[in-house]
Short mmCIF file of C-alpha atoms in Angstrom, two decimals:
data_model
loop_
_atom_site.label_atom_id
_atom_site.label_comp_id
_atom_site.label_asym_id
_atom_site.label_seq_id
_atom_site.Cartn_x
_atom_site.Cartn_y
_atom_site.Cartn_z
CA ASP D 1 0.00 0.00 0.00
CA ILE D 2 1.08 3.60 -0.56
CA GLN D 3 1.87 5.35 2.70
CA MET D 4 0.94 9.01 3.08
CA THR D 5 2.78 11.13 5.64
CA GLN D 6 1.59 14.59 6.60
CA SER D 7 3.54 17.23 8.45
CA PRO D 8 3.11 18.75 10.84
CA SER D 9 0.63 16.63 12.82
CA SER D 10 -0.62 19.76 14.53
CA LEU D 11 -0.18 23.43 13.96
CA SER D 12 -1.07 26.54 15.94
CA ALA D 13 -1.79 29.70 13.98
CA SER D 14 -3.73 32.93 14.10
CA VAL D 15 -6.42 34.49 11.97
CA GLY D 16 -4.76 36.08 8.94
CA ASP D 17 -1.72 33.80 8.97
CA ARG D 18 -0.49 31.94 5.93
CA VAL D 19 -0.06 28.23 6.62
CA THR D 20 1.33 25.32 4.66
CA ILE D 21 0.75 21.62 5.24
CA THR D 22 2.94 19.04 3.57
CA CYS D 23 2.04 15.55 2.37
CA ARG D 24 4.54 12.98 1.16
CA ALA D 25 3.73 9.70 -0.58
CA SER D 26 5.87 6.59 -0.24
CA GLN D 27 6.05 6.39 -4.04
CA SER D 28 5.14 8.55 -6.99
CA ILE D 29 1.41 9.13 -7.34
CA SER D 30 1.63 11.53 -10.26
CA GLY D 31 -1.04 14.18 -9.54
CA TYR D 32 -3.55 11.89 -7.82
CA LEU D 33 -3.60 13.78 -4.55
CA ASN D 34 -6.66 15.18 -2.78
CA TRP D 35 -7.06 17.41 0.27
CA TYR D 36 -10.00 17.37 2.69
CA GLN D 37 -11.09 19.51 5.61
CA GLN D 38 -12.93 18.00 8.56
CA ARG D 39 -14.53 20.04 11.31
CA PRO D 40 -15.34 18.33 14.62
CA GLY D 41 -18.37 16.08 14.39
CA LYS D 42 -18.77 16.67 10.67
CA ALA D 43 -18.09 14.72 7.51
CA PRO D 44 -14.94 15.56 5.54
CA LYS D 45 -15.22 18.13 2.76
CA LEU D 46 -13.20 18.02 -0.44
CA LEU D 47 -11.02 21.09 -0.92
CA ILE D 48 -8.53 20.21 -3.64
CA TYR D 49 -8.38 17.34 -6.14
CA SER D 50 -5.69 16.39 -8.62
CA ALA D 51 -3.10 18.15 -6.44
CA SER D 52 -4.04 21.68 -7.44
CA SER D 53 -7.64 21.85 -8.70
CA LEU D 54 -9.97 23.79 -6.42
CA GLN D 55 -13.26 22.05 -5.75
CA SER D 56 -16.31 24.10 -6.69
CA GLY D 57 -17.43 26.40 -3.89
CA VAL D 58 -14.14 26.28 -1.99
CA PRO D 59 -12.64 29.71 -1.21
CA SER D 60 -9.67 30.76 -3.28
CA ARG D 61 -7.48 31.19 -0.18
CA PHE D 62 -6.99 27.42 -0.39
CA SER D 63 -4.45 26.18 -2.92
CA GLY D 64 -2.56 23.01 -3.61
CA SER D 65 0.65 22.20 -5.40
CA GLY D 66 3.08 19.39 -6.06
CA SER D 67 3.52 16.30 -8.17
CA GLY D 68 5.22 12.96 -7.95
CA ALA D 69 5.49 12.28 -4.22
CA ASP D 70 5.57 15.70 -2.55
CA PHE D 71 2.56 17.96 -2.16
CA THR D 72 1.48 21.01 -0.20
CA LEU D 73 -1.76 22.62 0.87
CA THR D 74 -1.58 26.35 1.50
CA ILE D 75 -4.14 28.59 3.17
CA SER D 76 -3.20 32.13 2.26
CA SER D 77 -5.00 34.01 5.03
CA LEU D 78 -6.56 31.95 7.79
CA GLN D 79 -10.15 32.58 8.69
CA ARG D 80 -11.77 31.44 11.91
CA GLU D 81 -13.77 28.76 10.10
CA ASP D 82 -10.53 27.20 8.75
CA PHE D 83 -9.52 25.82 12.13
CA ALA D 84 -10.11 22.12 11.54
CA THR D 85 -8.26 18.92 10.68
CA TYR D 86 -6.86 18.47 7.18
CA TYR D 87 -6.21 15.18 5.41
CA CYS D 88 -4.42 14.33 2.21
CA GLN D 89 -5.39 11.23 0.22
CA GLN D 90 -3.81 9.48 -2.72
CA SER D 91 -6.20 8.20 -5.38
CA HIS D 92 -3.53 6.67 -7.63
CA THR D 93 -3.70 3.07 -6.43
CA THR D 94 -6.21 1.23 -4.29
CA PRO D 95 -6.45 1.20 -1.34
CA TYR D 96 -6.77 4.98 -1.55
CA THR D 97 -4.86 5.80 1.60
CA PHE D 98 -5.08 8.95 3.71
CA GLY D 99 -2.47 10.84 5.63
CA GLN D 100 -2.76 10.83 9.41
CA GLY D 101 -4.20 14.33 9.48
CA THR D 102 -3.02 17.79 10.48
CA ARG D 103 -4.91 19.52 13.25
CA LEU D 104 -4.94 23.29 12.76
CA GLU D 105 -5.58 25.10 16.02
CA ILE D 106 -5.94 28.69 17.04
CA GLU J 1 -28.61 18.99 -4.47
CA VAL J 2 -26.50 15.90 -3.97
CA GLN J 3 -27.50 13.96 -0.87
CA LEU J 4 -26.09 10.77 0.59
CA VAL J 5 -27.86 9.33 3.61
CA GLU J 6 -26.39 6.33 5.41
CA SER J 7 -28.33 3.97 7.64
CA GLY J 8 -27.98 0.57 9.24
CA GLY J 9 -25.35 1.25 11.86
CA GLY J 10 -25.65 0.09 15.43
CA LEU J 11 -24.22 -2.05 18.19
CA VAL J 12 -23.20 -5.58 17.24
CA GLN J 13 -21.27 -8.30 19.03
CA PRO J 14 -17.88 -9.47 17.78
CA GLY J 15 -18.37 -12.01 15.02
CA GLY J 16 -21.73 -10.54 14.08
CA SER J 17 -22.97 -8.94 10.89
CA LEU J 18 -24.43 -5.64 9.77
CA ARG J 19 -25.57 -4.24 6.46
CA LEU J 20 -25.10 -0.55 5.85
CA SER J 21 -27.13 1.30 3.26
CA CYS J 22 -26.65 4.63 1.54
CA ALA J 23 -29.52 6.35 -0.23
CA ALA J 24 -28.36 8.71 -2.96
CA SER J 25 -30.27 11.57 -4.54
CA GLY J 26 -29.67 14.71 -6.55
CA PHE J 27 -27.48 13.09 -9.22
CA THR J 28 -27.47 10.19 -11.67
CA PHE J 29 -26.29 7.50 -9.27
CA GLY J 30 -25.46 4.95 -11.94
CA ASN J 31 -22.89 7.26 -13.53
CA PHE J 32 -20.52 7.36 -10.56
CA TRP J 33 -18.11 5.11 -8.73
CA MET J 34 -18.99 5.03 -5.04
CA SER J 35 -16.93 4.36 -1.93
CA TRP J 36 -17.07 3.66 1.77
CA VAL J 37 -14.67 5.43 4.12
CA ARG J 38 -14.54 4.91 7.89
CA GLN J 39 -13.20 6.76 10.89
CA ALA J 40 -12.55 5.05 14.20
CA PRO J 41 -13.24 7.13 17.33
CA GLY J 42 -10.63 9.86 17.65
CA LYS J 43 -8.68 8.53 14.67
CA GLY J 44 -8.07 9.45 11.04
CA LEU J 45 -9.84 8.46 7.86
CA GLU J 46 -9.54 5.00 6.33
CA TRP J 47 -10.69 4.14 2.83
CA VAL J 48 -12.60 0.84 2.97
CA ALA J 49 -13.92 -0.10 -0.45
CA ASN J 50 -15.24 1.17 -3.75
CA ILE J 51 -17.44 -0.06 -6.58
CA GLN J 52 -17.67 0.71 -10.25
CA GLN J 53 -20.76 2.21 -11.86
CA ASP J 54 -22.28 -1.12 -12.89
CA GLY J 55 -20.96 -3.05 -9.91
CA SER J 56 -18.60 -5.18 -11.99
CA GLU J 57 -15.44 -3.99 -10.25
CA THR J 58 -14.86 -3.68 -6.53
CA TYR J 59 -11.78 -3.01 -4.44
CA TYR J 60 -11.14 -3.35 -0.71
CA VAL J 61 -8.58 -2.48 1.90
CA ASP J 62 -6.79 -5.63 3.03
CA SER J 63 -8.18 -5.49 6.58
CA VAL J 64 -11.75 -6.09 5.34
CA LYS J 65 -11.16 -8.41 2.38
CA GLY J 66 -13.19 -11.58 2.69
CA ARG J 67 -15.40 -10.06 5.41
CA PHE J 68 -17.00 -7.00 3.78
CA THR J 69 -18.85 -6.82 0.47
CA VAL J 70 -19.76 -3.61 -1.31
CA SER J 71 -22.69 -3.65 -3.70
CA ARG J 72 -25.15 -1.30 -5.34
CA ASP J 73 -28.64 -1.18 -6.81
CA ASN J 74 -28.75 1.54 -9.44
CA ALA J 75 -32.51 1.17 -9.84
CA LYS J 76 -32.91 2.09 -6.18
CA ASN J 77 -30.08 4.66 -6.13
CA SER J 78 -28.54 2.77 -3.26
CA LEU J 79 -25.11 1.65 -2.09
CA TYR J 80 -24.57 -1.12 0.43
CA LEU J 81 -21.84 -2.51 2.65
CA GLN J 82 -22.38 -6.00 4.00
CA MET J 83 -20.10 -6.49 6.99
CA ASN J 84 -19.55 -9.98 8.37
CA SER J 85 -17.27 -11.39 11.06
CA LEU J 86 -17.09 -8.00 12.68
CA ARG J 87 -14.24 -7.17 15.01
CA ALA J 88 -13.75 -4.53 17.67
CA GLU J 89 -11.39 -2.70 15.31
CA ASP J 90 -14.24 -2.23 12.83
CA THR J 91 -15.85 0.20 15.28
CA ALA J 92 -16.10 3.50 13.41
CA VAL J 93 -18.26 6.04 11.69
CA TYR J 94 -18.86 4.77 8.15
CA TYR J 95 -19.23 7.35 5.40
CA CYS J 96 -20.78 6.86 1.98
CA VAL J 97 -18.78 8.86 -0.58
CA ARG J 98 -19.37 9.75 -4.21
CA THR J 99 -16.28 9.50 -6.41
CA GLY J 100 -15.50 12.62 -8.39
CA TYR J 101 -12.67 13.81 -10.58
CA TYR J 102 -9.38 11.96 -10.17
CA ASP J 103 -11.18 9.51 -7.86
CA SER J 104 -11.57 12.14 -5.17
CA GLY J 105 -14.45 11.98 -2.72
CA ASP J 106 -16.52 14.94 -3.79
CA TYR J 107 -19.65 14.33 -1.73
CA TRP J 108 -19.93 12.63 1.66
CA GLY J 109 -22.87 11.45 3.72
CA GLN J 110 -23.22 12.34 7.38
CA GLY J 111 -22.04 8.90 8.44
CA THR J 112 -23.49 5.99 10.40
CA VAL J 113 -21.95 4.66 13.60
CA VAL J 114 -20.97 1.03 13.92
CA THR J 115 -19.94 -0.25 17.34
CA VAL J 116 -18.59 -3.77 17.75
CA SER J 117 -18.59 -4.76 21.37
CA SER J 118 -19.78 -7.49 23.69
#
């Protein structure tokens, strides 16, 4: 199985900050990398697919980049509603594994 | 509006069985791959299984192979997960997920809770 490793596991930031979360795959996954946001008690929400494509309705302060095995999610200016847990997922090869998550805290 | 509504969760003893259902609406169900993803209490997300549009192809994570079966009924706009030989480690919230571009999960249900305990 392809292992997905996110860093950091947790992150403290303030409203207005720019933050970056990194995701590394154990092998090349081309551009098959997705990012999700999960708020407590809620289902995950797709933010970015294909490494850098913004899902419809997602604010433009979210962006993704990378290819091969190294990827990043950037939030350009944190808003209060962005404090949540973020997961990367590879959809190159089944099982479509997730990273362990990055908890973004105030 | 796309809606996915899971049902069928509950408390079951180790070794028991459950069948989860997901009712889909707001899109042409038969045109999309569908998946199940689970989340154990306080843990991260785990992809469980997926199924092709006509049900002819299915894939599973190793930990559930031979115990879980994913199926669908396109006439009823429904996705299913038959879970047999349940173990304590199967305890989780189970999400029904529509597969979008690049096999991403573009729509998620609210989840149904499965608890395996004696």
